[in-house]
Short mmCIF file of C-alpha atoms in Angstrom, two decimals:
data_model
loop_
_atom_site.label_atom_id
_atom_site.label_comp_id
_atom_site.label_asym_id
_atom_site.label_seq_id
_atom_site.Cartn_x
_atom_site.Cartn_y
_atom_site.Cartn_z
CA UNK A 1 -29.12 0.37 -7.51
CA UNK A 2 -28.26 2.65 -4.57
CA UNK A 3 -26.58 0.20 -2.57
CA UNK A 4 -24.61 -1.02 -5.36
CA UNK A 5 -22.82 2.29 -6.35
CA UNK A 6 -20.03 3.28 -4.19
CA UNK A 7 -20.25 6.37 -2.68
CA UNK A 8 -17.20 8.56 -3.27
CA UNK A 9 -16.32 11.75 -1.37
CA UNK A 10 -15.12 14.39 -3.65
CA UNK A 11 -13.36 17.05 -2.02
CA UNK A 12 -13.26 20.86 -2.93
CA UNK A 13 -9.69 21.67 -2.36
CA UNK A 14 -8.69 25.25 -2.51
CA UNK A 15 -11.55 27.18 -2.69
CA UNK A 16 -9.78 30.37 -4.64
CA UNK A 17 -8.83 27.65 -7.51
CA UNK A 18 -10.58 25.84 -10.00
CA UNK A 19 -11.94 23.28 -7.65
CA UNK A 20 -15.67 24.31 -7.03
CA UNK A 21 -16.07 25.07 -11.20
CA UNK A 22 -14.97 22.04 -12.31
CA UNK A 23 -16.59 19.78 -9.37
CA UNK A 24 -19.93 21.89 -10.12
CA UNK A 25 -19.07 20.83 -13.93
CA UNK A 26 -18.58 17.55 -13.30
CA UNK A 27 -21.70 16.98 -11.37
CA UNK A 28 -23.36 17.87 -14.30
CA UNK A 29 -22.55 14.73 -16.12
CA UNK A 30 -25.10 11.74 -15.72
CA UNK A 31 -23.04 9.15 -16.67
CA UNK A 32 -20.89 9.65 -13.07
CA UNK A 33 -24.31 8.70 -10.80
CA UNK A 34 -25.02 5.33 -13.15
CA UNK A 35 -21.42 4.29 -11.56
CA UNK A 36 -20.88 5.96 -8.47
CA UNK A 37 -22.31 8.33 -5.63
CA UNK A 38 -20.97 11.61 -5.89
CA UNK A 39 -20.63 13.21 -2.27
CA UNK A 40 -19.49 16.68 -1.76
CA UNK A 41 -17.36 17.45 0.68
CA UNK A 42 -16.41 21.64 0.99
CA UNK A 43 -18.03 24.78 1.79
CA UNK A 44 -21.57 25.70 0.87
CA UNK A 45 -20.99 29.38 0.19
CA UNK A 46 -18.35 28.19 -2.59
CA UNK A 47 -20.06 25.65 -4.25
CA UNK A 48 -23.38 28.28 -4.29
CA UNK A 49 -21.29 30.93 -5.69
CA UNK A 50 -19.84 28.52 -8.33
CA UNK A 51 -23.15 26.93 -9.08
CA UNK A 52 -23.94 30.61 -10.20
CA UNK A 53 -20.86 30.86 -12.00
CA UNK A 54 -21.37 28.08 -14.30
CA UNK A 55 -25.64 29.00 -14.18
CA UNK A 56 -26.00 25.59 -13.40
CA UNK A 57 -29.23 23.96 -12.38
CA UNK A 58 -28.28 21.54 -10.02
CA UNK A 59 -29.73 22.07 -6.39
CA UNK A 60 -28.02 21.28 -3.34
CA UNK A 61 -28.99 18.69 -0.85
CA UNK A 62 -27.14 19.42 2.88
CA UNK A 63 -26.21 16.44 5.05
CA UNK A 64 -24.19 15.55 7.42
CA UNK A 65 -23.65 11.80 6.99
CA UNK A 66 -23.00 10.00 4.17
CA UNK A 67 -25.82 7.91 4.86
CA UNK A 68 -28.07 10.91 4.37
CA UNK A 69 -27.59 11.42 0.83
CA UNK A 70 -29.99 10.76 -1.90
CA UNK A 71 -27.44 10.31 -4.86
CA UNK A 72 -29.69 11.47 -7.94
CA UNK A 73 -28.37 13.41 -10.93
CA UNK A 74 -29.48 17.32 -10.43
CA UNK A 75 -29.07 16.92 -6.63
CA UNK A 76 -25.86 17.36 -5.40
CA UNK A 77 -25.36 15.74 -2.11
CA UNK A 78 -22.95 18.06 0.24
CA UNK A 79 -21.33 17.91 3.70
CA UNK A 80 -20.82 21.24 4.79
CA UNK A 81 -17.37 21.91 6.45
CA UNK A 82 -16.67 25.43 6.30
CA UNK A 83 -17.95 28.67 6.29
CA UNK A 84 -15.80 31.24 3.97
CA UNK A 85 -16.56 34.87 2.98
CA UNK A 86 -15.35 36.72 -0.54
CA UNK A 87 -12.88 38.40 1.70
CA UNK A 88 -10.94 34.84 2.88
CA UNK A 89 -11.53 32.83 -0.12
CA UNK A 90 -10.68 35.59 -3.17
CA UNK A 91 -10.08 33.94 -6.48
CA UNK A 92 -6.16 33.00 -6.91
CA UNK A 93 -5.42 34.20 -3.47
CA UNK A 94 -4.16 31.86 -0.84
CA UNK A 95 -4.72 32.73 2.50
CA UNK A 96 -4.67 30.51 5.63
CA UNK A 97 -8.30 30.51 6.27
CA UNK A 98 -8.47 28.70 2.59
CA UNK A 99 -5.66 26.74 3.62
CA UNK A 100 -7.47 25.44 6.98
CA UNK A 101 -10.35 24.69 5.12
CA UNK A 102 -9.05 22.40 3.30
CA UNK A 103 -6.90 20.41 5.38
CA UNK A 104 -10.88 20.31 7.02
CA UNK A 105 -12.23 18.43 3.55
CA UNK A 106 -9.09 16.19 3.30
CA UNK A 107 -8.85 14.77 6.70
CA UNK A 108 -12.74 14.66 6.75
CA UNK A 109 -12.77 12.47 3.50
CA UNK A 110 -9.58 10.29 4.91
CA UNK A 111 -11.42 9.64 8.39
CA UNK A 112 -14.44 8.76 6.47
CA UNK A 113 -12.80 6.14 4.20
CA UNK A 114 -11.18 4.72 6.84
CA UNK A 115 -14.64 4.39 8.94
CA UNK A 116 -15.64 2.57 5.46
CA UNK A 117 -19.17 5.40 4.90
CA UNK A 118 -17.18 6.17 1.99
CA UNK A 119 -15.21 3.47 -0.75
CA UNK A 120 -13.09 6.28 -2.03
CA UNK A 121 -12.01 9.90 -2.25
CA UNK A 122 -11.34 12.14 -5.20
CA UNK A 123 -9.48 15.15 -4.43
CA UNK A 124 -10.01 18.91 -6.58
CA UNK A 125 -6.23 20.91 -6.58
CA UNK A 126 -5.00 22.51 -3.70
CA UNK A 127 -2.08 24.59 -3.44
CA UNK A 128 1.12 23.63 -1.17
CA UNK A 129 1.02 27.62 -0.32
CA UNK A 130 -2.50 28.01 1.73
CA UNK A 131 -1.08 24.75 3.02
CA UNK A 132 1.64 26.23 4.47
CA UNK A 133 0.17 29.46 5.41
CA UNK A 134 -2.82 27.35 7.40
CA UNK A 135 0.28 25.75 9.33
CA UNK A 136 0.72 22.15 7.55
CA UNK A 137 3.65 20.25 7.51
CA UNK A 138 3.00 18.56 4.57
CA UNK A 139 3.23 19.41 0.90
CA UNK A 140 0.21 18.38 -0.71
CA UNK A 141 -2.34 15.36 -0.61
CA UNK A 142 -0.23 12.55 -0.58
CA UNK A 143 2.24 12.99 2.12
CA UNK A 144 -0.96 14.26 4.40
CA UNK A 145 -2.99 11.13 3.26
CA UNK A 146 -0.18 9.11 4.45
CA UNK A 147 0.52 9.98 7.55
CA UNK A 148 -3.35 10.49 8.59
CA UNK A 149 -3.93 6.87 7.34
CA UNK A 150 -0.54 5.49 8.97
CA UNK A 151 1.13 4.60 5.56
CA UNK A 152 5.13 4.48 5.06
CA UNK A 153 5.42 2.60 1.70
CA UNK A 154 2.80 4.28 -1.29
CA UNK A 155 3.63 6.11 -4.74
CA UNK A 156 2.25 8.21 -7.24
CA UNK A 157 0.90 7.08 -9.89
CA UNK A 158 -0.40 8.96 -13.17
CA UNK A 159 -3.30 7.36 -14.95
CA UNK A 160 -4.39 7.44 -18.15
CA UNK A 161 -5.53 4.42 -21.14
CA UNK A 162 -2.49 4.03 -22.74
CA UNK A 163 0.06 5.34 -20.30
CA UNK A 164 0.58 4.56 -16.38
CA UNK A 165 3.25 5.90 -14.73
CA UNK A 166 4.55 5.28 -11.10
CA UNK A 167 7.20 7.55 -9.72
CA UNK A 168 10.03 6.34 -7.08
CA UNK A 169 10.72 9.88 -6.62
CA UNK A 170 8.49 12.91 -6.69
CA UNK A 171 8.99 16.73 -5.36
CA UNK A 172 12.52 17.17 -5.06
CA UNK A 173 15.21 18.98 -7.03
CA UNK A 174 17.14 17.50 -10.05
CA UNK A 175 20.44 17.20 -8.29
CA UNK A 176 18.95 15.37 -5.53
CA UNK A 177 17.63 12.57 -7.49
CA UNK A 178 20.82 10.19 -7.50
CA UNK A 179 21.09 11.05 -3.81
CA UNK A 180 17.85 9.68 -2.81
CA UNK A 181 17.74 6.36 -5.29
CA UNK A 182 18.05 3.43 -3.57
CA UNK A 183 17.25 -0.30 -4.01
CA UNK A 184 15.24 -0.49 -1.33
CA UNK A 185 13.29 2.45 -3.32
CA UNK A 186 12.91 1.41 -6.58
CA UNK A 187 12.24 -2.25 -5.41
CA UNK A 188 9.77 -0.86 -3.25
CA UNK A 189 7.85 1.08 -5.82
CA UNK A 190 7.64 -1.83 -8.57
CA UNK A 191 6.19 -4.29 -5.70
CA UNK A 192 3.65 -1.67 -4.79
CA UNK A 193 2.70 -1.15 -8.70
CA UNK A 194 2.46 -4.81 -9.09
CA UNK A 195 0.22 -5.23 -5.91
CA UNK A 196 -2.01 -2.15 -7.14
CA UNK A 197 -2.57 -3.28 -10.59
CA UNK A 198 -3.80 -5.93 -9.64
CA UNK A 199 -5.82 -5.15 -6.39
CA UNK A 200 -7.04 -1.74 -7.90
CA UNK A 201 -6.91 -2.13 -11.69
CA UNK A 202 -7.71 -5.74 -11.97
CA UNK A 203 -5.03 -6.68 -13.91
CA UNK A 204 -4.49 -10.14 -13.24
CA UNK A 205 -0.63 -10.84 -14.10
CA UNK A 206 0.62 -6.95 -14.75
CA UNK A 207 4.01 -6.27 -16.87
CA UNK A 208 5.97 -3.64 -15.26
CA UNK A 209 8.86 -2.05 -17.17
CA UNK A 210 10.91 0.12 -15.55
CA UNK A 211 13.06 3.19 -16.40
CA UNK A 212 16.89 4.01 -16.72
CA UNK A 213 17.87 7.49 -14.90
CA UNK A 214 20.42 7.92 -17.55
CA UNK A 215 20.69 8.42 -20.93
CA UNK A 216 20.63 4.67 -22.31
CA UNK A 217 20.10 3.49 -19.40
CA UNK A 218 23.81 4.32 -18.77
CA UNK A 219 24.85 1.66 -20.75
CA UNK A 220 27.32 -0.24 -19.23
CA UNK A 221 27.96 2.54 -17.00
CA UNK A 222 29.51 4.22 -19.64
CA UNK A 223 26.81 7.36 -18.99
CA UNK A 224 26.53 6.66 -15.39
CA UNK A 225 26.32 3.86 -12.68
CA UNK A 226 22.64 4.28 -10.94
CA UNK A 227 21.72 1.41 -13.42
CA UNK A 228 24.30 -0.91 -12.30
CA UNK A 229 24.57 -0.17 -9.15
CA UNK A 230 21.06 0.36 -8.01
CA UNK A 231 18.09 -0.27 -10.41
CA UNK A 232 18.98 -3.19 -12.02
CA UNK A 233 19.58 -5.07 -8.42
CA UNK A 234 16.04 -3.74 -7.81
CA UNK A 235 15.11 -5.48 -11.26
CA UNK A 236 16.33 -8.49 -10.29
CA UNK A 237 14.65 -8.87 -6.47
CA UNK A 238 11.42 -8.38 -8.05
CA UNK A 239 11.72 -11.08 -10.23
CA UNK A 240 12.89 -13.14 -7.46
CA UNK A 241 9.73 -12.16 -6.18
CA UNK A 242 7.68 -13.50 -9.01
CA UNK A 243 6.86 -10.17 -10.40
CA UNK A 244 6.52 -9.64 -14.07
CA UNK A 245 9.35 -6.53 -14.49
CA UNK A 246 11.89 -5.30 -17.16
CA UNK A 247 14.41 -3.04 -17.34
CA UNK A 248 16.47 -0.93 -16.40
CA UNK A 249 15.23 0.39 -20.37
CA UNK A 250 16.18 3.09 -21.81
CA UNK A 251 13.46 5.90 -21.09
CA UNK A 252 13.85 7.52 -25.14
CA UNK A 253 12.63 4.40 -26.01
CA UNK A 254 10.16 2.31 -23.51
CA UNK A 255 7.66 5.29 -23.49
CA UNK A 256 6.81 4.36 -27.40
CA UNK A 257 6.71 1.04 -26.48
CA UNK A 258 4.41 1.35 -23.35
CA UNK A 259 2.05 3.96 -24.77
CA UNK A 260 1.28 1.07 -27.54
CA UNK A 261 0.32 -1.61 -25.15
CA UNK A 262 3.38 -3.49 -24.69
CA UNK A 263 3.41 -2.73 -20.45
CA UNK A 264 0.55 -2.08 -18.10
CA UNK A 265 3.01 0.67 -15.96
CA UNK A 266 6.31 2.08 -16.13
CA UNK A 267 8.21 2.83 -12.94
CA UNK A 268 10.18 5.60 -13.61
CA UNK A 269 13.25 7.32 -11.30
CA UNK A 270 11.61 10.55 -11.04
CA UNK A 271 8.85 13.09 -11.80
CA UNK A 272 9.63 14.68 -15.02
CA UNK A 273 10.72 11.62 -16.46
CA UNK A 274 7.05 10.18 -16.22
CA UNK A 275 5.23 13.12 -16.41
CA UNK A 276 6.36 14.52 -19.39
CA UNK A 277 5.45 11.67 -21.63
CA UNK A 278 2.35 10.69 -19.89
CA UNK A 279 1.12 14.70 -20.18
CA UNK A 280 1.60 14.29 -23.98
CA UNK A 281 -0.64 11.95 -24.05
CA UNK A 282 -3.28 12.52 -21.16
CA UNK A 283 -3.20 16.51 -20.48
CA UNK A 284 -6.51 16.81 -20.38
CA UNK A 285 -7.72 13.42 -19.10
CA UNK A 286 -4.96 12.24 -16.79
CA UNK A 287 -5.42 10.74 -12.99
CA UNK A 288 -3.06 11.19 -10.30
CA UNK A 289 -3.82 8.27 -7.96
CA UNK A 290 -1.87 7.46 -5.02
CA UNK A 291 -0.59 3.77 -4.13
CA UNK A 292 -0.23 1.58 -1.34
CA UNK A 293 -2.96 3.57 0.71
CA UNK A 294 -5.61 1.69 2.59
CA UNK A 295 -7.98 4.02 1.31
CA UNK A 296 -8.68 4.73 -2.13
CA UNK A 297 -7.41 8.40 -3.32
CA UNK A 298 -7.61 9.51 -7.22
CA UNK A 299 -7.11 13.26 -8.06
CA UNK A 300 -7.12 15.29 -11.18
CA UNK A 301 -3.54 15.63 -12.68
CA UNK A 302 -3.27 19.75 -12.70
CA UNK A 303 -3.20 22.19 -10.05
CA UNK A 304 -5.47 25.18 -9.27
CA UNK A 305 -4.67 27.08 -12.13
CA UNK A 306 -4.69 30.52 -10.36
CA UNK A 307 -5.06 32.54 -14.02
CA UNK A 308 -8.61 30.87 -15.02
CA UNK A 309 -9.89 30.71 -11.32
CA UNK A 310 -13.38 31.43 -11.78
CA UNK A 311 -13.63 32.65 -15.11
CA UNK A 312 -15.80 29.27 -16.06
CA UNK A 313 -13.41 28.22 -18.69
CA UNK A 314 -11.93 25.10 -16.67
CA UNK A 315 -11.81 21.78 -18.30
CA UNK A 316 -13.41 19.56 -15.91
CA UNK A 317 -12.65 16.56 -17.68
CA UNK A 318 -9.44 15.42 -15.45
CA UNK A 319 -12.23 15.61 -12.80
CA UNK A 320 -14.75 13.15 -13.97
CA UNK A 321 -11.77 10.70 -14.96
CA UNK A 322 -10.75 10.48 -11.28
CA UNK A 323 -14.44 9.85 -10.19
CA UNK A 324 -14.87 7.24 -12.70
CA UNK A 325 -11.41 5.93 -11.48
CA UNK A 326 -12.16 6.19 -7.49
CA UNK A 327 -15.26 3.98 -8.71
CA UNK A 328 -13.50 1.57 -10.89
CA UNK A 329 -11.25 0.65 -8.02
CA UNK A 330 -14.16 0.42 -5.42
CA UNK A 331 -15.47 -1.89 -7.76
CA UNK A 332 -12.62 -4.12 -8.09
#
């Protein structure tokens, strides 16, 4: 049975967030080691100050190869990569020693997918400020996933039962969005959806619908001409392509339809557009997953939630959704 679960690498991320609770939470659960094996990859001072927090029982088992781990529920298997004090990792306070640590679990967890000792990684928040602070370029997992694993064409997707959602664009201001649209974009995004469906998801012949930027999907360029001019080209070269994709549809509209089964993903223009539906739906038990990697990467869908930081009342439920995730793809 060992050999036959995957073993995914779960990484900390910021240690003055919610991270260590809800990873310690999450280990708790025995229905993630019938499917997977859990690996820890953080700082042992944390995760024993958290285990405390949450007067959990589980005991820790220190490795330092993924080989080494034992993979039984009340055993948490751990690779130690850091060393922090109460003065460097304070709850809700970013610092660059926090923010160096963990670029440390990140790139560890990459480098180790990519060496194939791990199937998959499952990331805990960080926050784009220790980031910054510790000297990073980059503005949160995906762009540093990228680059450390060579990749120029991925998206984001948000995962949930009845709603995935793939953006074309992510972090960038409102007024930018029309700016940055382009065919080469959107066409880009719906052939990696289609590709990941069905390498990741195992969805066999995927329907993709995608979304208007405008309201009606500008119809007829009365309410704008990103439809016309961009999207629905993009439409129509994926067809060509042989891939199973609608639109441009009107996004008041396609998010009913799409929640109650009619599409397997929506590709939508840009991040509120997907994210505000798909939170109404999967708050608590959304994925963030990230496309076109050669690595598997799955993530909860919140951030570190400074104001609960180790008060023990984080929902770790996003958590174990992205493990069970990381393991469904591995498994595919």
């Amino acid at each position: 049975m060992k050999k036959r679960r995957p073993i995914i690498g779960i990484t900390m991320g910021d240690p003055g967030g919610i991270g260590p609770e809800i990873l310690v939470s999450a280990l708790t659960d025995p229905s993630i080691y019938k499917i997977c094996q859990p690996l820890v990859l953080g700082d042992i001072n944390i995760i024993t100050k958290a285990l405390k927090l949450k007067k959990s029982s589980l005991k820790l088992n220190i490795i330092d190869s993924p080989e080494k781990g034992l993979y039984v529920h009340g055993l948490t298997d751990i690779i130690p990569l850091s060393e922090l004090t109460d003065d460097s990792a304070a709850p809700g306070m970013p610092t660059a020693e926090t923010g160096k640590a963990m670029l440390v679990y990140i790139t560890k967890a990459v480098d180790l997918a990519m060496e194939n000792k791990i199937k998959a990684i499952a990331t805990c928040p960080i926050t784009k400020t220790a980031l910054k602070m510790a000297g990073s370029r980059f503005h949160g997992h995906t762009e540093l996933i990228a680059s450390r694993t060579g990749t120029e064409k991925y998206a984001m997707m948000l995962a949930g039962e009845r709603l995935k959602v793939v953006l074309v664009t992510i972090h960038i201001p409102v007024s930018e969005i029309s700016r940055q649209l382009t065919i080469e974009k959107v066409l880009n995004t719906i052939k990696i959806t289609d590709d990941s469906l069905k390498r990741r998801f195992g969805v066999n012949k995927p329907l993709i619908a995608v979304a208007g930027l405008n309201p009606h999907a500008g119809e007829d360029s009365m309410f704008g001409t990103e439809e016309e001019e961009i999207i629905t080209p993009a439409v129509k070269l994926a067809k060509e392509k042989g891939i199973k994709v609608s639109g441009p549809s009107p996004p008041d509209t396609l998010f009913f339809h799409a929640a109650s089964g009619k599409y397997d993903a929506v590709v939508c223009m840009y991040h509120d557009q997907g994210l505000i539906p798909f939170k109404m739906l999967h708050f608590k038990d959304g994925v963030n997953t990230t496309l076109g990697l050669p690595v598997i990467r799955t993530s909860v869908d919140h951030g570190t939630a400074y104001d609960i930081a180790w008060k023990g009342t984080a929902d770790h439920t996003s958590l174990v959704e992205a493990i069970k995730l990381a393991a469904h793809q591995a498994a595919q």
